[in-house]
Coordinates of C-alpha atoms and ligand atoms in Angstrom, one line a residue:
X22 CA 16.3 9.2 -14.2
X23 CA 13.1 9.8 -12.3
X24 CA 10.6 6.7 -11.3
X25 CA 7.0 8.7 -11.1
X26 CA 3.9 6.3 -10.0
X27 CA 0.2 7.3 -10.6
X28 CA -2.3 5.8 -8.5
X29 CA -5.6 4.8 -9.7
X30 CA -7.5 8.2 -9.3
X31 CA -4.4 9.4 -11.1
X32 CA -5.4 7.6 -13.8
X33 CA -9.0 7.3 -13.3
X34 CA -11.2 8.6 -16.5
X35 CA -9.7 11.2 -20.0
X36 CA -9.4 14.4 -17.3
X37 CA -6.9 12.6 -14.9
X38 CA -4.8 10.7 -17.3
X39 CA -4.8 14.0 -19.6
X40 CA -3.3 15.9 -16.7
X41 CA -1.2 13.1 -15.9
X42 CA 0.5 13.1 -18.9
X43 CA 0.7 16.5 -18.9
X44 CA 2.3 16.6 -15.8
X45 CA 5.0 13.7 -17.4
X46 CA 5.7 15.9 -20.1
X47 CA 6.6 18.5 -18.1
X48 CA 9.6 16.2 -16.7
X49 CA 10.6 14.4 -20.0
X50 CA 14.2 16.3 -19.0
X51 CA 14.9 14.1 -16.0
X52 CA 13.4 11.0 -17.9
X53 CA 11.1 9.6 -16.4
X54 CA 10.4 6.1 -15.9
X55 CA 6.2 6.1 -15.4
X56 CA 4.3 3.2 -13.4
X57 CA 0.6 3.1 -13.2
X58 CA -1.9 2.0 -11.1
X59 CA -4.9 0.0 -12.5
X60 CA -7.8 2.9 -13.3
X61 CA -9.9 3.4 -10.3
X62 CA -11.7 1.1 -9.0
X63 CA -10.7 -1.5 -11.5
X64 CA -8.9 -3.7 -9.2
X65 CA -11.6 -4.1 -7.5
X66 CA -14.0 -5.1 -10.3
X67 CA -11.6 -7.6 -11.4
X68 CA -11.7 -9.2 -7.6
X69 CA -15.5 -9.4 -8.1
X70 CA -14.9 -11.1 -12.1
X71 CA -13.1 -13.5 -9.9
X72 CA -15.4 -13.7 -6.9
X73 CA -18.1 -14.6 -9.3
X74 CA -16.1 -16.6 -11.9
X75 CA -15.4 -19.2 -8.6
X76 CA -18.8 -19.2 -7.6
X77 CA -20.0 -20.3 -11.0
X78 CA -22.2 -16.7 -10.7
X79 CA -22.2 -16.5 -14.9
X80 CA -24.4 -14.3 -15.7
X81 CA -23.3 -11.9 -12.9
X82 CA -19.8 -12.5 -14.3
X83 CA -20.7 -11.9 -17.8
X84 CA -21.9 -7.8 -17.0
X85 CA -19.1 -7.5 -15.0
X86 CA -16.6 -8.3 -18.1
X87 CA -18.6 -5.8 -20.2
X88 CA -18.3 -3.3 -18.1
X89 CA -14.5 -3.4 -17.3
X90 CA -14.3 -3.8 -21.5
X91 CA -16.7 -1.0 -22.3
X92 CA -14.5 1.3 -19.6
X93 CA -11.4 0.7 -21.1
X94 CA -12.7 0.6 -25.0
X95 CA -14.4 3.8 -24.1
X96 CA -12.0 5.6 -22.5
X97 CA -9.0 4.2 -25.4
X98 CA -11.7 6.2 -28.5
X99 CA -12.2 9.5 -25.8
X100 CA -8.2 9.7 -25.5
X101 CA -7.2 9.0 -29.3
X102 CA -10.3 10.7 -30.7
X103 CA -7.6 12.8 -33.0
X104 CA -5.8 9.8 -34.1
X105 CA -7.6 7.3 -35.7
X106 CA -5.0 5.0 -36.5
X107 CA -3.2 4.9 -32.9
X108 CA -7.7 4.5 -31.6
X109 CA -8.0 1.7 -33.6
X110 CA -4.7 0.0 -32.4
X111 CA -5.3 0.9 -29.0
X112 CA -9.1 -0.9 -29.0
X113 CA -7.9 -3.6 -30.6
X114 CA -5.0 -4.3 -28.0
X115 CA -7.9 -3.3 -25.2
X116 CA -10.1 -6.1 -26.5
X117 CA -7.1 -8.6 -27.4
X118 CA -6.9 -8.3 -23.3
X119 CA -10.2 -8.4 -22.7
X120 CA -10.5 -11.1 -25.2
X121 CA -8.1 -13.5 -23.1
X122 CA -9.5 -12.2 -19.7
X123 CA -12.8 -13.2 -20.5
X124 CA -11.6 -17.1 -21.9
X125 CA -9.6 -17.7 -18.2
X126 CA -12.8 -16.4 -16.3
X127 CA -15.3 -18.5 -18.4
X128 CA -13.3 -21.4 -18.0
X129 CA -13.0 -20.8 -14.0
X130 CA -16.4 -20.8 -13.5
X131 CA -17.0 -23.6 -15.8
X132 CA -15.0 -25.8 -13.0
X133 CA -16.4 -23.3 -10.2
X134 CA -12.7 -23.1 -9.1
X135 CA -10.3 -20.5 -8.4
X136 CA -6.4 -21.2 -7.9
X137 CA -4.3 -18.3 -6.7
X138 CA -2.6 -18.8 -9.8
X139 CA -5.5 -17.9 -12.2
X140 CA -6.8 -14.8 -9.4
X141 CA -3.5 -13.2 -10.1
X142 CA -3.5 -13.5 -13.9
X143 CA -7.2 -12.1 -13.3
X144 CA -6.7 -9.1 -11.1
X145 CA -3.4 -8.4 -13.5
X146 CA -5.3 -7.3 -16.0
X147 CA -6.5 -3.5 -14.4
X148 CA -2.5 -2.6 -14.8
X149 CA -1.8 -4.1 -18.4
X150 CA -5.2 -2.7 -19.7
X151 CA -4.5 1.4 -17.8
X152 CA -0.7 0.7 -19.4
X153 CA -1.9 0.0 -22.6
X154 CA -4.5 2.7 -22.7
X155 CA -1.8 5.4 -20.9
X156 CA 1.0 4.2 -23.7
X157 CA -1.2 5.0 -26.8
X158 CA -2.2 8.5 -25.0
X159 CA 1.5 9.3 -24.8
X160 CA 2.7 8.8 -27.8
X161 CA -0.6 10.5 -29.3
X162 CA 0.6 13.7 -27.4
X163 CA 3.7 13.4 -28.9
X164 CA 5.7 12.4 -26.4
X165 CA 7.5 9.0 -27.7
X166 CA 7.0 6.5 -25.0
X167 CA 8.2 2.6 -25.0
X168 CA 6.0 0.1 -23.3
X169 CA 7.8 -2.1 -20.7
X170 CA 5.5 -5.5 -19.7
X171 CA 6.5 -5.4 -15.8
X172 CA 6.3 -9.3 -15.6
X173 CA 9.3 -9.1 -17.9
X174 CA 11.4 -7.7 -14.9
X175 CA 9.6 -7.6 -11.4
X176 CA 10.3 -10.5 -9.9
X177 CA 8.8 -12.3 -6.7
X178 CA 8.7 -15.6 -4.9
X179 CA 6.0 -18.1 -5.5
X180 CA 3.2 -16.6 -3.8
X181 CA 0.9 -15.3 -6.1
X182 CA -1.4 -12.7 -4.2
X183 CA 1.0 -11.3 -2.4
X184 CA 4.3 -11.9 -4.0
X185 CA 7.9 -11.3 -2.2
X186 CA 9.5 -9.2 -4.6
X187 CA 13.3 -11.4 -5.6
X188 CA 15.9 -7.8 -5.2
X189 CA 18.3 -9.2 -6.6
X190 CA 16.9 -10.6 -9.5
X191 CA 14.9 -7.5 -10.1
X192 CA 18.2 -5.2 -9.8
X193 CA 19.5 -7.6 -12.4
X194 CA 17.0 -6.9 -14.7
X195 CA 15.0 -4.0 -14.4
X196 CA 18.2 -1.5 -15.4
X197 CA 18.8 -3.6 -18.9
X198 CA 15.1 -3.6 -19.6
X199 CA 14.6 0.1 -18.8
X200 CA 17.5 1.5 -21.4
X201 CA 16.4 -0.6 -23.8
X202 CA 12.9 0.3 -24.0
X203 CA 14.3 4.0 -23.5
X204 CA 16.4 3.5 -26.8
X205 CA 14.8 6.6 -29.2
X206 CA 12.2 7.6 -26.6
X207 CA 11.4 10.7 -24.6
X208 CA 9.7 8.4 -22.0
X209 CA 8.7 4.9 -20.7
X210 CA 5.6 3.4 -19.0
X211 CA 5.3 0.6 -17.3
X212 CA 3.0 -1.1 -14.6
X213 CA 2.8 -0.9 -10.9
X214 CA 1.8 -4.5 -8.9
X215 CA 1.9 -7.0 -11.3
X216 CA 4.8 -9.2 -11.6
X217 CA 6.2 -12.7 -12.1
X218 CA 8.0 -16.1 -10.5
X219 CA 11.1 -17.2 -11.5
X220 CA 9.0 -19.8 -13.8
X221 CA 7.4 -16.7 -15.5
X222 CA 4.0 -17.2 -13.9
X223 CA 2.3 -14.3 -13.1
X224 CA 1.9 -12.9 -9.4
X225 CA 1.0 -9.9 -8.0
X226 CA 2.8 -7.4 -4.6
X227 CA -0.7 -7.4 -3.0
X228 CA -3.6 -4.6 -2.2
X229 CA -1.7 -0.8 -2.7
X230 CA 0.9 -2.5 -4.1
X231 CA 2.4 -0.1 -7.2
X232 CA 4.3 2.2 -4.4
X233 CA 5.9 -0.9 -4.2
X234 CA 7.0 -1.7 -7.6
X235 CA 8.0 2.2 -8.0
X236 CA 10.1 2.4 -5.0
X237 CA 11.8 -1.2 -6.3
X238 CA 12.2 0.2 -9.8
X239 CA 13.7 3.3 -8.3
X240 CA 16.3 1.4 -6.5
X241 CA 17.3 -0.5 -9.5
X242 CA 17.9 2.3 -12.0
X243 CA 19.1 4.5 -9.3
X244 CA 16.5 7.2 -10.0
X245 CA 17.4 10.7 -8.7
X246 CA 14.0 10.7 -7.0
X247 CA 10.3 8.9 -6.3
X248 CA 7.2 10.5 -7.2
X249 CA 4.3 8.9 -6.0
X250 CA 1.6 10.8 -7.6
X251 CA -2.0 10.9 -5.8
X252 CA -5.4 12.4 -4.7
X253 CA -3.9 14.7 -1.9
X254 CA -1.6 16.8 -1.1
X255 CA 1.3 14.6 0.7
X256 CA 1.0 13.4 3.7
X257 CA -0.7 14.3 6.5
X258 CA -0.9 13.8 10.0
X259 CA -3.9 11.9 10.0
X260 CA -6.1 10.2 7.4
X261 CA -8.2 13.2 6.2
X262 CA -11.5 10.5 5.6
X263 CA -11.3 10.1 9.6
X264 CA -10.1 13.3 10.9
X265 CA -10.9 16.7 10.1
X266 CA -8.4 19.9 10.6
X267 CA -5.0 17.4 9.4
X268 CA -1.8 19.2 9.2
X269 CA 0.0 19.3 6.0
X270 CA 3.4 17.9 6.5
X271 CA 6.3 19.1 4.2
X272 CA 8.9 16.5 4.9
X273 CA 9.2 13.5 7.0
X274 CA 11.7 11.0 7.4
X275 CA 12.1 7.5 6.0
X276 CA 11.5 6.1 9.5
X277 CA 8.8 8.1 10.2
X278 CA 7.0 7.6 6.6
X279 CA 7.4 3.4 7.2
X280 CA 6.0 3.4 10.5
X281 CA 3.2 5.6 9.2
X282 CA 2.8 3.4 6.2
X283 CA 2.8 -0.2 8.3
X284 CA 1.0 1.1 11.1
X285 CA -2.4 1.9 8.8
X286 CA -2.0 5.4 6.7
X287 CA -2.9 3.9 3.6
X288 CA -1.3 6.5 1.8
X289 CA 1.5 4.7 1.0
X290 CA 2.5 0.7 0.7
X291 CA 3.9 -0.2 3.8
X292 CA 7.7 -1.9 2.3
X293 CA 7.5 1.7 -0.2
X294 CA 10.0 2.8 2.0
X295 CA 12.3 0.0 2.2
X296 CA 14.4 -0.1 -1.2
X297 CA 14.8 3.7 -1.2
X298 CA 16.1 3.4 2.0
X299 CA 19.0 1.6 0.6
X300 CA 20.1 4.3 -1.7
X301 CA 18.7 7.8 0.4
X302 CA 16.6 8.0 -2.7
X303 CA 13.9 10.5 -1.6
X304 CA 10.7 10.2 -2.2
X305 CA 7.6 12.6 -2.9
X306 CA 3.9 12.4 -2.1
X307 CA 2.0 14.9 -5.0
X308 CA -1.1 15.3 -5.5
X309 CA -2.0 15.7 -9.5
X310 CA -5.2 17.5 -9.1
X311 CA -2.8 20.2 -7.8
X312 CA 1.1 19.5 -9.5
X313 CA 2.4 23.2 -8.7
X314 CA 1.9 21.9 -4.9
X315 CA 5.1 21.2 -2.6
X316 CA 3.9 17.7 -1.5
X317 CA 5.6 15.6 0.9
X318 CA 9.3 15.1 0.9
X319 CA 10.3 11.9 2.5
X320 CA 14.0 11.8 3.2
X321 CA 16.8 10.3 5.5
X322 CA 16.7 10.8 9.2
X323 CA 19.2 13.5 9.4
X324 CA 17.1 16.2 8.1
X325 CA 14.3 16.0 9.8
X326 CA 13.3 17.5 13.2
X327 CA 11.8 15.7 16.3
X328 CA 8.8 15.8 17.5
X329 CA 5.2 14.2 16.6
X330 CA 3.9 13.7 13.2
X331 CA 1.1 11.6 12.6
X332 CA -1.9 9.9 14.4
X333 CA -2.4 6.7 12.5
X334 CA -4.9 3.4 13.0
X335 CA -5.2 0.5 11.6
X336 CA -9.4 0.1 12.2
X337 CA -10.0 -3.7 12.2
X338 CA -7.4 -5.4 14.5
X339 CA -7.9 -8.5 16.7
X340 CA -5.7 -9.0 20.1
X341 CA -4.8 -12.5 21.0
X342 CA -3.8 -13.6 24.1
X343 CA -2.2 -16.0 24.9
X344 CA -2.0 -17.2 28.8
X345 CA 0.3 -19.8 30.5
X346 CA 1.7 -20.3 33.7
X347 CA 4.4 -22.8 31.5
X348 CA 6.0 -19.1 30.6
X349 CA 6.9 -18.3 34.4
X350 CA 10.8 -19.3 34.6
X351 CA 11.1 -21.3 31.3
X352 CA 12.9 -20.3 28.3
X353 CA 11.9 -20.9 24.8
X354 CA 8.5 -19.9 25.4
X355 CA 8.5 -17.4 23.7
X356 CA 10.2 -19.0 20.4
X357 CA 7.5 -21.7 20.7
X358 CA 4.8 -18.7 20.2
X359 CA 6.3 -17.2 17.6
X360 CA 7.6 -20.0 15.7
X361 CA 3.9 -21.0 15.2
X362 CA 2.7 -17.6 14.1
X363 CA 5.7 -17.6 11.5
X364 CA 4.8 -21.0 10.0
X365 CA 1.5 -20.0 9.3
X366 CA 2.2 -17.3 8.1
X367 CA 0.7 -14.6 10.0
X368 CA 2.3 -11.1 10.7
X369 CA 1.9 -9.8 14.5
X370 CA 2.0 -6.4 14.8
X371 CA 2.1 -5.3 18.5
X372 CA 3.5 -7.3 21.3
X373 CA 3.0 -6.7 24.8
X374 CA 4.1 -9.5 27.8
X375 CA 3.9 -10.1 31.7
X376 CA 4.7 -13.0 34.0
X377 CA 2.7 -15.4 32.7
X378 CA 0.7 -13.5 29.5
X379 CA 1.5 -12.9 25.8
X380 CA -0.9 -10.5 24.2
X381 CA -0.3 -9.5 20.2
X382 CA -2.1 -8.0 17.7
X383 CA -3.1 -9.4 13.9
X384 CA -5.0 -7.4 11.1
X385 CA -8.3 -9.5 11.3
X386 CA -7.9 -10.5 7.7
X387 CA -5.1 -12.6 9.2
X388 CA -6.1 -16.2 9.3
X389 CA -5.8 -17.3 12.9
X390 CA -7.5 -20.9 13.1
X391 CA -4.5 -22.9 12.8
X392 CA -2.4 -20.4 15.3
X393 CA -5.4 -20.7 17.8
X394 CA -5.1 -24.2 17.3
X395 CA -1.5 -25.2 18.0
X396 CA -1.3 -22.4 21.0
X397 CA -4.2 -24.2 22.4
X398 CA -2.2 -27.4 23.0
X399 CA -0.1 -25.6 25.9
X400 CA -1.6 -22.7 26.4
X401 CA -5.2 -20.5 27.3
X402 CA -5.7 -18.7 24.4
X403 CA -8.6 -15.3 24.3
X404 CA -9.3 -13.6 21.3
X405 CA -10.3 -10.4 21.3
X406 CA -12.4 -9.6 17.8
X407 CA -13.4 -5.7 17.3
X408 CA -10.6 -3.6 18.3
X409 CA -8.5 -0.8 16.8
X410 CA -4.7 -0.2 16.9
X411 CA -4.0 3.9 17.1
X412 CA -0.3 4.6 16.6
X413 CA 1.1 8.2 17.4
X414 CA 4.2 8.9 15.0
X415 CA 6.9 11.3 14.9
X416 CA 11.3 11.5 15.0
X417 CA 12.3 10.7 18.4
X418 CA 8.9 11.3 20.5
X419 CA 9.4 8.1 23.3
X420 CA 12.1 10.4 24.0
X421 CA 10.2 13.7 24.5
X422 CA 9.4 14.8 28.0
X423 CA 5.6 14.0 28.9
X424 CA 4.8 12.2 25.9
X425 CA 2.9 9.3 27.2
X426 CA 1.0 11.8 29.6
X427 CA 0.0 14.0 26.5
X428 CA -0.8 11.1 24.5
X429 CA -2.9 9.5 27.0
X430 CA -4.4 12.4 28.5
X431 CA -7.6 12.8 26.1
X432 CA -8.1 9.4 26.6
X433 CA -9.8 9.4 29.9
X434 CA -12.9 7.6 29.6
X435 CA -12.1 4.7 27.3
X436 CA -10.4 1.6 27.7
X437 CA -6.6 0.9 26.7
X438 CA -5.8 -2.7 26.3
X439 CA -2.3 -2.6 25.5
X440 CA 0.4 -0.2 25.2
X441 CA 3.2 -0.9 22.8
X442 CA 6.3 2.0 23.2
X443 CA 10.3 1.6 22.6
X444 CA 10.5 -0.8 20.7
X445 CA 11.3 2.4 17.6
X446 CA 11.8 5.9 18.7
X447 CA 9.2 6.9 16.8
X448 CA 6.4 5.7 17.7
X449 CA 3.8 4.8 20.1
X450 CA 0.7 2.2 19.9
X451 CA -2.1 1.2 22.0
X452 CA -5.4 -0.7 21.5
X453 CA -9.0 0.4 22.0
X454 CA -12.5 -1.1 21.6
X455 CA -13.4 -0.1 17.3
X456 CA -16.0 1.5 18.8
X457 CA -14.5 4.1 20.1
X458 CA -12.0 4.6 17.5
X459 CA -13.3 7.4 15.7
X460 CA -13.5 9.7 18.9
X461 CA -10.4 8.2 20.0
X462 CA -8.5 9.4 16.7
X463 CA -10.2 12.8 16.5
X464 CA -9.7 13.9 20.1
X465 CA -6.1 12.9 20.2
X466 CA -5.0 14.7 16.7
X467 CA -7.2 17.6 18.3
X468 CA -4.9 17.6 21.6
X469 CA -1.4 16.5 19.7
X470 CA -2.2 19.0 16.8
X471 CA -4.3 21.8 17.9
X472 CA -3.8 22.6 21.3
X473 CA -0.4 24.3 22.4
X474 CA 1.4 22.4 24.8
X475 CA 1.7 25.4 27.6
X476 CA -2.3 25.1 27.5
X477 CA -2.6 21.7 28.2
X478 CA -4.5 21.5 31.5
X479 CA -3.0 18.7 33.4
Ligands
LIG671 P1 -3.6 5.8 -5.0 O1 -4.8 5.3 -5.7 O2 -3.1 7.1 -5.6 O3 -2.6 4.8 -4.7 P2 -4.6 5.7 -2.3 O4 -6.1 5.7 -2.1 O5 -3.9 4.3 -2.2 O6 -4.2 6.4 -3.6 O7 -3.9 6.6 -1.2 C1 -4.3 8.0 -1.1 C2 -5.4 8.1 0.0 O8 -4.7 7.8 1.3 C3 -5.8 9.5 0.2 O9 -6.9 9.8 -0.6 C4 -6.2 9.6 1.7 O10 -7.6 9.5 1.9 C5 -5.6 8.3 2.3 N1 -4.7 8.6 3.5 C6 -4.7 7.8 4.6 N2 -3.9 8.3 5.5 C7 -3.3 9.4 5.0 C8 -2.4 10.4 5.5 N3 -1.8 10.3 6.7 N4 -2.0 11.4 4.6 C9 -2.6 11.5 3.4 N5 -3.5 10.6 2.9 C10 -3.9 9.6 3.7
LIG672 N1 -4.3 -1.7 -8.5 C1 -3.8 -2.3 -7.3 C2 -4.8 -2.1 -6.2 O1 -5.8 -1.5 -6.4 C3 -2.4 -1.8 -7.0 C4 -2.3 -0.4 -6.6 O2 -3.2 0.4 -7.0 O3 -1.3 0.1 -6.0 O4 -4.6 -2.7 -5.1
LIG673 MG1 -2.3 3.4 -3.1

């Protein structure tokens, strides 16, 4: 069994899901289990039905609900214009969804409210409506496919948005779910971020997150492989929107693929990694505009060489700092800190600290008021808004001879506020000013990439 995950431009309009399913039947052998992605761009329509649904905004509300219906109604006729019977089953599911979208959002902005509860029934609906769509398409081609409702078997922990997926109940599950729905089919579909509580109420793995529910799926049936199917050719060694001259990269390792992942290549969900980990399941970055590529092969440590990989970022990061001259000599300090960033529940990212100074870095969507706050009682606190996080990645590199002096070396003229290295082999982080991310990025991959080492010139 195969898992094999199509992104939204995967599935974005009757070309790409036409060559995705073409490139699914080409693997009905290995049988594969398909998760999708919401169509393009859907997910974030349906964050703007629920943006304006809270703020009352009807008539804005309204036009967006035709247009997500019209896509998908649309798209359902263009897909199944030679089967009239499986086109009109197909729209009618597409507007029984629609149908029950529309009721939730009209009744949110009645009140002008908006639990996380009802958002993540909302933003749901761009995977159960491309599933639906996707299901019909299959079986029209001829390939017999059996639908699988994700909420029936993903499971997560209460929070809604950004549900912590519940392993062990998912490994229960999933494998019982999957052969059943596989019982006189070629193939199964199901969808990528959208799950459900223990109770049965709906939740979501966050932004990205269908790598996610592929990689988790994977693990449970014990496929033979990952494909994450996308819009480029693997992975590179830098995001190709920021840099130009990237380096294809045939294989990296788990390791390597994580730390790209968490430190900002949004190529793949940062926890993708994690459940293959478990089982050395490898995992493969295609690109479906081109399936005869090679993509990127991410496997386990062992077969993969040293040396640097990847210039990542993460663009909008805040450093806090955190100043005390309570921390000289005392212990617990530190636990005091972090305690408060884990109760309210906000990730840190890079920690640096001297005598009497802690300095870490949040994602500025991170809400820090309340860690500001109770830091303040004992401590001077700074925050530093506007800065970017640039990670250099790759097997073993703190080890490498003159690493920090190559990475640092195009960096003359701009500011370096902190400089995170050891705590992983594999990789090293720093902060600059956002402004001066872009040239920051570009000259480094330039100088790690493109410039032989024995030409270096310090
Ligand atoms: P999908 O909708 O298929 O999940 P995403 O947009 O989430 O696709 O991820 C693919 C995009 O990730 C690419 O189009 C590319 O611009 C971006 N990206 C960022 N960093 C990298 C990288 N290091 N290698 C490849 N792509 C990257
Ligand atoms: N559709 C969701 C999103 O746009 C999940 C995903 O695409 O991975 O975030
Ligand atoms: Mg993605």
């Amino acid at each position: 069994m195969i898992v094999m995950k199509f992104g939204g431009t995967s599935v974005a309009n009757f070309e790409a899901i036409t060559r995705t399913i073409f490139i699914i039947g080409g693997k009905l052998d290995q049988k594969p289990v398909v998760v999708v992605s919401a169509l393009s761009k859907v997910t974030d329509l349906l964050y703007r039905i629920s943006d304006t649904a809270a703020s009352s905004n009807a008539a804005e509300m309204e036009t967006l609900l035709a247009q997500l219906r019209e896509r998908h109604v649309n798209l359902a006729a263009e897909l199944l214009e030679q089967s009239p019977m499986l086109k009109e089953e197909a729209v009618a599911e597409v507007n029984r969804i629609c149908d029950s979208l529309d009721s939730l959002a009209r009744a949110v902005c009645a009140v002008g409210e908006l639990s996380d509860r009802n958002k993540a029934i909302i933003i749901s609906n761009g995977e159960l409506l491309s599933s639906t769509v996707i299901c019909f398409a299959m079986n029209a081609k001829g390939i017999r496919t059996g639908f699988i409702d994700a909420r029936t078997m993903m499971v997560t922990n209460d929070s809604y948005l950004k549900g912590e997926p519940v392993v062990d109940e998912i490994l229960a599950r999933v494998p019982g779910t999957v052969a059943q729905a596989y019982e006189g089919k070629d193939a199964v579909i199901t969808q990528g971020f959208i799950a459900s509580n223990l109770n049965g109420e709906q939740t979501v793995l966050g932004r990205g997150g269908s790598d996610y529910s592929a990689s988790l799926i994977g693990l449970a049936v014990d496929a033979e492989k990952i494909e994450i199917w996308t819009d480029v050719d693997g992975v590179r060694s830098a995001d190709p929107r920021k840099v130009a001259n990237t380096k294809y990269l045939e294989k990296i390792s788990f390791e390597e693929a994580a730390e790209m992942a968490h430190f900002g290549a949004k190529v793949l969900h940062p926890l993708t990694i994690e459940p293959a980990v478990k089982k050395n399941i490898p995992i493969y970055v295609l690109n479906s505009t081109n399936p005869s590529g090679k993509g990127t092969a991410i496997l386990r440590n062992e077969l993969i060489e040293d040396g640097v990989k990847s210039v990542s970022f993460k663009e909008n990061i805040r450093v806090i700092n955190i100043f005390s001259m309570r921390m000289i000599n005392t212990s617990g300090f530190l636990r005091r800190v972090f305690e408060i960033f884990s109760e309210s529940k906000v990730s840190v990212d890079l920690i640096s600290t001297s005598e009497a100074n802690i300095s870490v870095t949040v994602d500025a969507s991170e809400k820090i008021d309340s860690v500001v706050e109770q830091l303040s009682e004992f401590a001077e606190v700074i925050v530093d808004d506007d800065k970017s996080q640039v990670s250099v990645i790759g097997k073993n590199i703190v080890k490498l001879n003159g690493m920090l002096k190559r990475t640092f070396a195009p960096l003359k003229k701009c500011n370096v506020y902190m400089i995170s290295q050891g705590a992983s082999f594999v990789n090293i982080s720093f902060v600059v000013d956002r402004e001066e991310l872009t040239e920051v990025v570009q000259s480094l991959h330039h100088h790690l990439f493109e410039t032989p080492e024995e030409l270096e010139t310090f």
